[in-house]
Coordinates of C-alpha atoms and ligand atoms in Angstrom, one line a residue:
M86 CA 0.0 0.0 0.0
A87 CA 1.2 3.5 -0.7
V88 CA 2.5 5.6 2.1
Y89 CA 0.2 8.4 3.2
L90 CA 1.8 11.3 5.1
D91 CA -0.1 12.7 8.0
D92 CA 0.8 16.3 7.3
V93 CA -0.8 18.6 4.8
S94 CA 1.5 20.2 2.2
R95 CA 1.6 23.8 3.2
T96 CA 3.2 27.0 1.9
F97 CA 4.5 30.2 3.4
G98 CA 1.3 32.2 3.1
E99 CA -0.3 29.9 5.7
Y100 CA 2.0 30.9 8.5
L101 CA 2.8 33.9 10.6
L102 CA 5.5 34.7 13.1
L103 CA 4.7 35.7 16.7
P104 CA 6.7 38.5 18.2
G105 CA 9.3 37.6 20.9
L106 CA 10.7 40.0 23.5
T107 CA 12.4 42.9 21.6
T108 CA 15.3 43.9 23.8
K109 CA 17.1 47.2 23.4
E110 CA 19.8 45.4 21.6
C111 CA 17.3 44.4 18.8
L112 CA 17.9 47.3 16.4
P113 CA 18.0 46.7 12.6
G114 CA 21.5 48.1 12.6
N115 CA 22.6 45.3 14.9
V116 CA 21.2 42.5 12.8
S117 CA 23.6 40.2 11.0
L118 CA 22.3 38.3 8.0
K119 CA 25.5 36.3 7.6
T120 CA 24.8 32.6 6.9
P121 CA 26.7 29.5 6.0
L122 CA 26.7 28.3 2.4
V123 CA 28.5 24.9 2.7
K124 CA 29.0 21.9 4.9
H125 CA 31.1 22.5 8.0
R126 CA 31.7 21.1 11.5
T127 CA 29.0 22.2 13.9
G128 CA 30.3 25.1 16.0
E129 CA 32.9 26.0 13.3
K130 CA 32.6 28.5 10.4
S131 CA 31.6 27.5 6.9
Q132 CA 34.3 27.9 4.3
I133 CA 32.0 30.3 2.5
E134 CA 29.6 32.5 4.4
L135 CA 27.1 34.7 2.5
N136 CA 26.7 38.2 3.8
I137 CA 23.0 38.2 2.9
P138 CA 21.0 35.0 2.7
F139 CA 20.1 35.3 -1.0
V140 CA 21.3 33.4 -4.0
S141 CA 19.9 33.8 -7.5
A142 CA 18.2 31.0 -9.4
I143 CA 20.1 28.9 -12.0
M144 CA 18.1 30.4 -14.9
Q145 CA 18.7 32.0 -18.3
A146 CA 16.4 34.9 -17.4
V147 CA 18.2 35.5 -14.1
S148 CA 21.8 34.6 -13.5
D149 CA 24.3 35.8 -16.0
D150 CA 27.6 37.5 -15.2
G151 CA 26.0 40.9 -14.9
L152 CA 23.5 39.9 -12.2
A153 CA 26.2 37.8 -10.5
I154 CA 28.5 40.8 -10.2
A155 CA 25.6 43.0 -8.8
L156 CA 24.5 40.3 -6.3
A157 CA 28.0 39.5 -5.1
R158 CA 28.6 43.2 -4.6
N159 CA 25.5 43.3 -2.4
G160 CA 26.5 40.3 -0.3
G161 CA 24.8 37.4 -2.0
L162 CA 25.8 34.8 -4.7
S163 CA 24.6 33.8 -8.1
F164 CA 24.7 30.5 -9.8
I165 CA 25.3 31.2 -13.5
F166 CA 22.8 29.2 -15.6
G167 CA 24.0 25.9 -17.0
S168 CA 21.6 25.7 -19.9
Q169 CA 24.2 27.1 -22.3
P170 CA 27.3 25.8 -24.0
I171 CA 30.2 25.0 -21.6
A172 CA 32.5 27.6 -23.1
S173 CA 30.0 30.5 -22.7
Q174 CA 29.1 29.5 -19.1
A175 CA 32.8 29.4 -18.3
E176 CA 33.3 32.8 -19.9
M177 CA 30.6 34.3 -17.7
V178 CA 32.3 32.8 -14.6
R179 CA 35.6 34.3 -15.8
K180 CA 34.0 37.7 -16.3
V181 CA 32.7 37.7 -12.7
K182 CA 36.1 36.6 -11.4
K183 CA 37.8 39.3 -13.4
F184 CA 35.5 42.1 -12.2
K185 CA 37.3 44.6 -10.1
A186 CA 35.2 47.3 -8.4
G187 CA 36.0 50.6 -10.1
F188 CA 37.9 49.0 -13.0
V189 CA 35.7 49.0 -16.0
V190 CA 36.5 47.2 -19.3
S191 CA 35.8 49.8 -22.0
D192 CA 32.8 49.1 -24.1
S193 CA 33.3 52.0 -26.4
N194 CA 36.4 51.8 -28.6
V195 CA 37.5 52.9 -32.1
K196 CA 40.6 52.7 -34.3
P197 CA 42.7 55.8 -35.2
D198 CA 41.2 55.7 -38.7
S199 CA 37.6 55.6 -37.6
T200 CA 35.6 58.7 -38.2
L201 CA 33.8 61.2 -36.0
A202 CA 30.6 59.8 -37.4
E203 CA 31.5 56.4 -35.9
V204 CA 32.3 58.0 -32.6
L205 CA 28.9 59.7 -32.5
A206 CA 27.2 56.4 -33.3
I207 CA 29.0 54.7 -30.4
V208 CA 28.1 57.4 -28.0
K209 CA 24.5 57.1 -29.0
R210 CA 24.5 53.3 -28.7
T211 CA 26.3 53.0 -25.4
G212 CA 25.5 56.3 -23.7
H213 CA 29.2 56.5 -22.8
S214 CA 31.2 59.5 -23.9
T215 CA 34.7 58.2 -23.0
I216 CA 36.1 56.3 -25.9
G217 CA 39.3 54.3 -26.1
V218 CA 41.3 54.6 -29.3
T219 CA 43.2 51.3 -29.7
E220 CA 45.2 50.0 -32.6
D221 CA 42.6 47.3 -33.5
G222 CA 39.5 49.0 -32.1
T223 CA 39.1 46.3 -29.4
P224 CA 38.7 46.9 -25.6
N225 CA 42.1 45.4 -24.9
G226 CA 44.1 46.5 -28.0
K227 CA 47.2 48.8 -27.9
L228 CA 46.1 52.1 -26.5
L229 CA 46.9 55.0 -28.9
G230 CA 44.7 57.7 -27.5
M231 CA 41.3 58.7 -26.0
V232 CA 38.3 60.7 -27.2
T233 CA 35.8 62.5 -24.9
S234 CA 33.1 64.9 -25.7
R235 CA 35.6 67.7 -25.1
D236 CA 37.6 66.7 -28.2
Y237 CA 35.0 67.5 -30.9
R238 CA 32.0 69.8 -31.6
E239 CA 29.1 67.8 -32.7
G240 CA 27.3 69.5 -35.7
K241 CA 30.3 71.8 -36.4
D242 CA 33.2 69.5 -37.0
D243 CA 33.2 67.4 -40.2
N244 CA 31.8 64.0 -39.5
N245 CA 34.4 62.4 -41.8
T246 CA 37.3 63.7 -39.7
P247 CA 39.5 60.7 -38.7
V248 CA 39.8 60.1 -35.0
K249 CA 43.6 60.4 -35.0
E250 CA 43.2 64.1 -35.8
F251 CA 41.2 65.1 -32.8
M252 CA 41.9 62.4 -30.2
T253 CA 44.1 63.1 -27.2
P254 CA 47.2 61.0 -28.2
F255 CA 48.8 58.5 -25.9
S256 CA 51.8 60.8 -25.3
K257 CA 49.5 63.3 -23.6
L258 CA 47.6 60.8 -21.5
V259 CA 48.2 60.0 -17.8
T260 CA 47.9 56.3 -17.4
G261 CA 48.0 53.7 -14.6
K262 CA 49.7 50.3 -14.7
V263 CA 47.8 47.0 -14.2
G264 CA 48.0 45.9 -10.6
I265 CA 47.5 49.3 -9.0
S266 CA 44.8 49.4 -6.4
L267 CA 41.6 51.4 -6.7
S268 CA 42.8 53.9 -4.1
E269 CA 46.1 54.4 -6.0
A270 CA 44.2 54.9 -9.2
N271 CA 41.9 57.5 -7.5
N272 CA 45.0 59.3 -6.1
I273 CA 46.3 59.7 -9.7
I274 CA 42.9 60.9 -10.8
W275 CA 42.8 63.6 -8.1
D276 CA 46.4 64.6 -8.4
N277 CA 46.1 65.2 -12.2
K278 CA 42.5 66.5 -12.2
L279 CA 41.4 63.7 -14.6
N280 CA 37.9 62.4 -15.3
T281 CA 39.2 59.0 -16.5
L282 CA 42.3 57.0 -15.9
P283 CA 43.2 54.4 -18.5
I284 CA 44.9 51.3 -17.0
I285 CA 47.4 49.6 -19.4
D286 CA 49.6 46.5 -19.2
K287 CA 53.3 46.4 -19.9
D288 CA 52.7 46.3 -23.6
Q289 CA 50.6 49.4 -23.6
N290 CA 47.4 47.4 -24.1
L291 CA 44.3 49.0 -22.6
Q292 CA 42.9 46.9 -19.7
Y293 CA 40.4 49.1 -17.9
F294 CA 39.2 52.6 -17.3
V295 CA 38.8 54.0 -13.8
F296 CA 36.3 56.9 -13.7
R297 CA 36.2 59.8 -11.2
K298 CA 32.4 59.5 -11.0
D299 CA 32.7 55.9 -9.6
Y300 CA 34.8 57.1 -6.7
D301 CA 32.2 56.3 -4.1
S302 CA 31.0 53.1 -5.5
H303 CA 33.2 50.8 -3.5
R304 CA 32.2 52.4 -0.2
E305 CA 28.6 51.8 -1.1
N306 CA 29.0 48.1 -0.9
P307 CA 30.0 47.2 2.6
Y308 CA 28.5 43.6 2.2
E309 CA 30.5 42.7 -0.9
L310 CA 31.0 38.9 -1.1
S311 CA 34.6 38.4 -2.1
D312 CA 37.5 36.0 -1.5
P313 CA 39.4 37.3 1.5
T314 CA 42.8 36.6 -0.2
D315 CA 42.5 37.7 -3.8
K316 CA 39.5 40.0 -3.3
K317 CA 37.7 38.5 -6.3
L318 CA 33.9 38.3 -6.2
L319 CA 32.5 34.9 -5.4
V320 CA 30.4 33.1 -8.0
G321 CA 28.6 29.8 -8.4
A322 CA 27.5 27.9 -11.5
G323 CA 24.8 25.3 -12.3
I324 CA 25.7 21.9 -13.7
N325 CA 23.7 18.9 -14.8
S326 CA 24.2 15.2 -14.3
R327 CA 24.9 14.5 -18.0
D328 CA 27.9 16.5 -19.2
Y329 CA 29.5 17.1 -15.8
M330 CA 32.8 15.4 -16.7
E331 CA 33.4 18.2 -19.3
R332 CA 31.5 21.1 -17.7
V333 CA 33.1 20.9 -14.2
P334 CA 36.7 21.0 -15.3
A335 CA 36.0 24.1 -17.5
L336 CA 34.1 25.9 -14.7
V337 CA 36.9 25.1 -12.2
E338 CA 39.5 26.3 -14.7
A339 CA 37.5 29.6 -15.0
G340 CA 37.6 30.0 -11.3
V341 CA 34.2 29.1 -10.1
D342 CA 33.8 28.9 -6.3
V343 CA 30.9 26.6 -5.9
L344 CA 28.7 24.4 -8.1
C345 CA 25.1 23.3 -7.8
I346 CA 23.6 20.3 -9.6
D347 CA 20.5 21.7 -11.0
S348 CA 17.5 19.5 -11.3
S349 CA 13.8 19.6 -10.6
D350 CA 14.1 16.2 -8.8
G351 CA 17.5 15.6 -7.3
Y352 CA 16.7 12.4 -5.4
S353 CA 18.4 10.2 -8.1
E354 CA 21.3 7.9 -8.7
W355 CA 22.4 10.4 -11.4
Q356 CA 23.1 13.1 -8.8
C357 CA 24.8 10.6 -6.6
D358 CA 27.2 9.6 -9.4
T359 CA 27.8 13.3 -10.2
L360 CA 28.6 14.2 -6.6
K361 CA 30.9 11.2 -6.2
W362 CA 32.8 12.0 -9.4
I363 CA 33.3 15.7 -8.3
K364 CA 34.4 14.7 -4.8
K365 CA 36.8 12.1 -6.2
N366 CA 38.4 14.4 -8.9
Y367 CA 37.9 17.9 -7.5
A368 CA 38.0 17.6 -3.7
G369 CA 39.4 20.7 -2.2
K370 CA 39.1 22.6 -5.5
V371 CA 35.4 23.3 -5.7
L372 CA 32.3 22.9 -3.5
V373 CA 29.1 21.4 -4.8
G374 CA 25.4 21.5 -3.7
A375 CA 22.7 19.2 -4.9
G376 CA 18.9 19.0 -5.1
N377 CA 16.1 19.6 -5.3
V378 CA 14.5 17.4 -2.6
V379 CA 11.4 17.8 -0.5
D380 CA 11.9 15.4 2.4
A381 CA 14.4 13.8 4.9
E382 CA 15.0 10.8 2.7
G383 CA 16.2 12.9 -0.3
F384 CA 18.3 15.1 2.0
N385 CA 20.1 12.1 3.7
Y386 CA 20.7 10.4 0.3
L387 CA 22.4 13.4 -1.3
V388 CA 24.4 14.3 1.9
E389 CA 25.7 10.7 2.1
A390 CA 26.8 11.1 -1.6
G391 CA 28.9 14.1 -0.6
A392 CA 26.8 17.3 -1.2
D393 CA 28.0 20.5 0.5
F394 CA 24.5 22.0 0.7
I395 CA 21.0 20.8 -0.2
K396 CA 18.4 22.7 -2.2
V397 CA 14.8 22.2 -1.2
G398 CA 11.7 22.6 -3.3
I399 CA 9.7 21.0 -6.0
G400 CA 6.9 22.7 -7.9
G401 CA 6.7 25.9 -6.0
G402 CA 8.5 28.2 -8.4
S403 CA 6.5 31.1 -9.9
I404 CA 7.0 29.8 -13.5
C405 CA 6.7 26.2 -12.5
I406 CA 4.1 23.8 -13.7
T407 CA 5.7 20.5 -12.6
R408 CA 3.0 19.8 -10.1
E409 CA 0.3 20.2 -12.8
Q410 CA 2.3 18.2 -15.4
K411 CA 3.7 15.4 -13.3
G412 CA 1.8 15.5 -10.0
I413 CA 4.9 15.6 -7.9
G414 CA 6.0 18.2 -5.4
R415 CA 5.3 19.3 -1.9
G416 CA 4.1 22.6 -0.3
Q417 CA 7.3 24.6 0.1
A418 CA 6.9 25.3 3.8
T419 CA 6.2 21.7 4.7
A420 CA 9.1 20.5 2.6
L421 CA 11.5 23.0 4.3
I422 CA 10.4 22.2 7.8
D423 CA 10.9 18.4 7.1
V424 CA 14.3 18.9 5.6
A425 CA 15.5 21.3 8.3
K426 CA 14.6 18.7 10.9
A427 CA 16.7 16.1 9.0
R428 CA 19.6 18.5 8.7
D429 CA 19.5 19.2 12.5
E430 CA 19.3 15.4 13.2
Y431 CA 22.3 14.8 10.9
A432 CA 24.3 17.5 12.6
A433 CA 23.6 16.1 16.0
K434 CA 24.5 12.6 14.9
T435 CA 27.6 13.3 12.8
G436 CA 28.9 16.7 14.0
Y437 CA 28.5 18.1 10.4
Y438 CA 26.1 20.9 9.5
V439 CA 24.9 20.8 5.9
P440 CA 23.2 24.1 5.0
I441 CA 19.8 24.0 3.2
C442 CA 18.5 26.4 0.6
S443 CA 14.8 27.1 0.2
D444 CA 14.3 27.3 -3.6
G445 CA 11.3 28.9 -5.3
G446 CA 7.9 30.2 -4.4
L447 CA 9.0 33.1 -2.2
V448 CA 6.5 35.8 -3.2
H449 CA 6.3 38.4 -0.4
D450 CA 9.3 39.7 1.6
Y451 CA 7.8 38.2 4.7
H452 CA 7.9 34.8 3.1
M453 CA 11.7 35.1 3.1
V454 CA 12.0 35.7 6.9
L455 CA 9.5 32.9 7.5
A456 CA 11.6 30.5 5.4
L457 CA 14.7 31.5 7.4
A458 CA 12.8 31.0 10.6
M459 CA 11.7 27.6 9.5
G460 CA 15.3 26.6 9.0
A461 CA 16.5 27.7 5.6
D462 CA 20.1 28.8 5.7
F463 CA 19.7 30.8 2.5
L464 CA 17.1 31.4 -0.2
M465 CA 17.2 30.9 -3.9
M466 CA 15.0 33.2 -5.9
G467 CA 14.2 33.7 -9.6
R468 CA 11.2 35.9 -10.0
Y469 CA 12.5 38.3 -7.4
F470 CA 15.8 39.0 -9.2
A471 CA 14.3 38.8 -12.8
R472 CA 12.5 42.1 -12.1
F473 CA 15.7 44.1 -11.7
D474 CA 17.8 46.2 -14.2
E475 CA 20.7 43.8 -13.7
S476 CA 18.9 40.6 -14.9
P477 CA 19.7 39.6 -18.5
S478 CA 16.2 39.6 -19.8
K479 CA 14.5 42.3 -21.9
R480 CA 12.5 45.2 -20.4
L481 CA 9.3 45.9 -22.3
K482 CA 6.4 48.4 -22.0
I483 CA 3.1 46.7 -21.9
G484 CA 0.2 49.2 -21.7
N485 CA 1.3 51.7 -19.1
N486 CA 3.6 49.4 -17.3
Y487 CA 7.2 48.3 -17.7
V488 CA 7.8 44.5 -17.4
K489 CA 10.7 42.2 -17.8
E490 CA 10.6 38.8 -19.4
Y491 CA 10.9 35.8 -17.2
W492 CA 10.8 32.2 -18.4
G493 CA 11.2 28.8 -16.7
E494 CA 14.1 26.5 -17.4
G495 CA 11.6 23.8 -18.3
S496 CA 9.8 26.0 -20.8
N497 CA 10.2 25.5 -24.5
R498 CA 12.0 28.8 -24.6
A499 CA 14.9 27.7 -22.3
Q500 CA 14.9 24.0 -23.5
N501 CA 16.9 23.0 -20.4
W502 CA 15.8 19.4 -20.8
Q503 CA 18.7 18.1 -18.7
R504 CA 17.1 19.7 -15.6
Y505 CA 14.1 17.5 -16.1
D506 CA 16.0 14.5 -17.3
S507 CA 15.2 11.3 -15.6
G508 CA 18.0 9.5 -17.4
G509 CA 15.8 7.9 -20.1
S510 CA 15.0 8.7 -23.7
E511 CA 16.0 12.2 -24.9
S512 CA 12.9 12.4 -26.9
L513 CA 10.5 12.3 -24.0
K514 CA 10.1 16.0 -23.5
F515 CA 7.3 18.1 -22.2
E516 CA 7.2 21.5 -20.7
E517 CA 7.5 22.0 -16.9
G518 CA 7.7 25.8 -17.0
V519 CA 6.1 28.8 -18.6
D520 CA 7.3 31.9 -20.4
S521 CA 6.0 35.0 -18.7
Y522 CA 6.5 38.7 -17.6
V523 CA 7.2 40.1 -14.2
P524 CA 6.8 43.7 -13.2
Y525 CA 9.9 45.7 -13.7
A526 CA 11.3 46.9 -10.4
G527 CA 14.4 49.0 -11.1
K528 CA 17.8 48.7 -9.4
M529 CA 18.7 45.6 -7.4
K530 CA 20.4 47.6 -4.7
D531 CA 17.3 49.8 -4.0
N532 CA 15.0 46.7 -3.8
L533 CA 17.4 44.7 -1.6
E534 CA 17.6 47.6 0.8
I535 CA 13.8 47.5 1.3
T536 CA 13.6 43.7 1.5
L537 CA 16.5 43.3 3.9
G538 CA 15.2 46.2 5.9
K539 CA 11.9 44.4 6.4
I540 CA 13.6 41.1 7.3
K541 CA 15.7 42.8 9.9
S542 CA 12.7 44.6 11.3
T543 CA 10.8 41.3 11.6
M544 CA 13.8 39.7 13.3
C545 CA 13.9 42.5 15.8
S546 CA 10.2 42.0 16.5
C547 CA 11.0 38.3 17.1
G548 CA 13.7 39.4 19.6
T549 CA 16.6 38.1 17.5
I550 CA 19.6 39.7 15.8
D551 CA 21.0 36.8 13.7
I552 CA 19.6 33.9 11.6
R553 CA 20.7 31.2 14.0
E554 CA 18.9 32.8 16.9
L555 CA 15.8 33.3 14.7
Q556 CA 15.8 29.6 13.8
A557 CA 16.2 28.6 17.4
N558 CA 13.7 30.9 19.0
A559 CA 11.0 31.8 16.4
K560 CA 7.4 31.1 17.3
I561 CA 5.4 30.2 14.2
T562 CA 1.7 29.7 13.9
L563 CA -0.6 28.4 11.2
V564 CA -3.3 30.8 10.1
S565 CA -6.9 30.1 9.1
S566 CA -8.1 31.2 5.7
T567 CA -10.3 33.7 7.4
S568 CA -7.4 35.3 9.2
I569 CA -5.5 35.5 6.0
V570 CA -8.2 37.9 4.8
E571 CA -7.7 39.9 8.0
G572 CA -4.0 40.2 7.2
G573 CA -4.5 42.7 4.3
A574 CA -6.4 45.9 4.2
H575 CA -10.1 45.0 4.7
D576 CA -13.5 46.6 5.2
V577 CA -12.2 50.0 4.0
I578 CA -12.6 51.7 0.7
L579 CA -9.1 52.1 -0.6
K580 CA -8.2 55.5 -2.2
E581 CA -7.0 55.1 -5.7
Q582 CA -3.4 54.1 -5.8
S583 CA -1.1 56.5 -7.7
Ligands
IMP745 P1 10.7 31.6 -8.2 O1 11.7 32.3 -7.4 O2 9.4 31.4 -7.5 O3 10.5 32.3 -9.5 O4 11.3 30.2 -8.5 C1 12.6 30.0 -9.1 C2 12.9 28.5 -9.0 O5 11.9 27.8 -9.8 C3 14.2 28.1 -9.6 O6 15.3 28.3 -8.7 C4 14.0 26.6 -9.9 O7 14.2 25.8 -8.8 C5 12.6 26.6 -10.3 N1 12.4 26.6 -11.8 C6 13.0 27.3 -12.8 N2 12.5 27.0 -14.0 C7 11.5 26.2 -13.8 C8 10.6 25.5 -14.7 O8 10.6 25.8 -15.9 N3 9.8 24.6 -14.1 C9 9.8 24.4 -12.8 N4 10.6 25.0 -11.9 C10 11.5 25.9 -12.4

């Protein structure tokens, strides 16, 4: 006979937190959102700790190098999507590792023989008025000069004038050498009253620009998640259980810090094989998470196979139709509570703490703090990040509203069939995700400030100033459907919202 579980599959919207004693110490400014990312001995520190408990979903519409840089600069971590050729995924990882705050690879470059008309076209396309003049017109070619808007008069000068006639030539440029720090670069900028400092290598090849206007940007990112020794941003990448023997070496070579096997159903021998192969061949070189699972059995299986963290959640993602298509899954809150219990039992039994990640279905900001209180060490989100400027998808105007595109990895658009692969015939394919829009929300940093502010405020109401304390002391209650209605504005006539 089938096994029937006694509990009901529940999700975050069915729970609330009760306040605890808010002591005078409980101020949002005192709250730490640091959290472990990977397996460690209980009582010790995890090799990687996130500064905010957020990671971005392993999805084409979410996690490319641009979003990964933005999120790491704000204290979280991205897993670059794996549903792309190995070389392009490795290149994205490389770009994140190469990123240096304040050091910008020039996206506007011309050759000395290019014309003013070409300069004007580039300025229009990129919106950037500082242009590198390199021998071959590439971002890293030999630097021969620079053009800014002070070098020509649009509308007055002949558009056919070659760049070499009006550029500031190399001999008159102040430059910095590769390897200098941002503060050294800024000192040169101040001492010489420059707006831009080109950074060159020993062969005079342009490497970066440092801009005066970016002077404050590093100080605006106190939570930046970087390697303490080489200061490079941390980045993760998604892998699958089919081509891992080729993909993992390329990603490690590119400098990836942590991998995650990406599957809608991770409780499989395929994931076990993948984990064992990585641990055998890359132990000490890269860390690897696995999933997704929704119960203790799945958790214990993948932990025994060597996973460094476990991802929880099947069917709760905003773009997900797995439950409708296959009838598998579990309410996200119930799954998380069950797996958190298994993690704590495993830690008590073995002395090893294996962090868990709640993946998908986090809609409101309060869901995030509930998930943390229920035991999640960190949260993976797709929809949340897809809405921001930094996500790779297109922004469109529909009616009076701006939206961004957001599509599931199991949709026909992404065609990430490995994620839904059960090891059998390649031809057995059906969609488990949809192609959709999400409301455009602007800059990541502004949104994170609000979300994290709310989380910290709730934690203070619960009388806690770190995630461990929240997990240990939170009081959580189920709510009836009637009291859910009571939770929003009710029995009033709302004034029209602007
Ligand atoms: P969201 O934050 O609710 O949008 O959920 C994002 C999560 O949904 C991802 O991290 C994946 O675990 C999952 N996901 C991504 N694409 C699909 C899909 O096409 N079908 C089902 N689940 C998906």
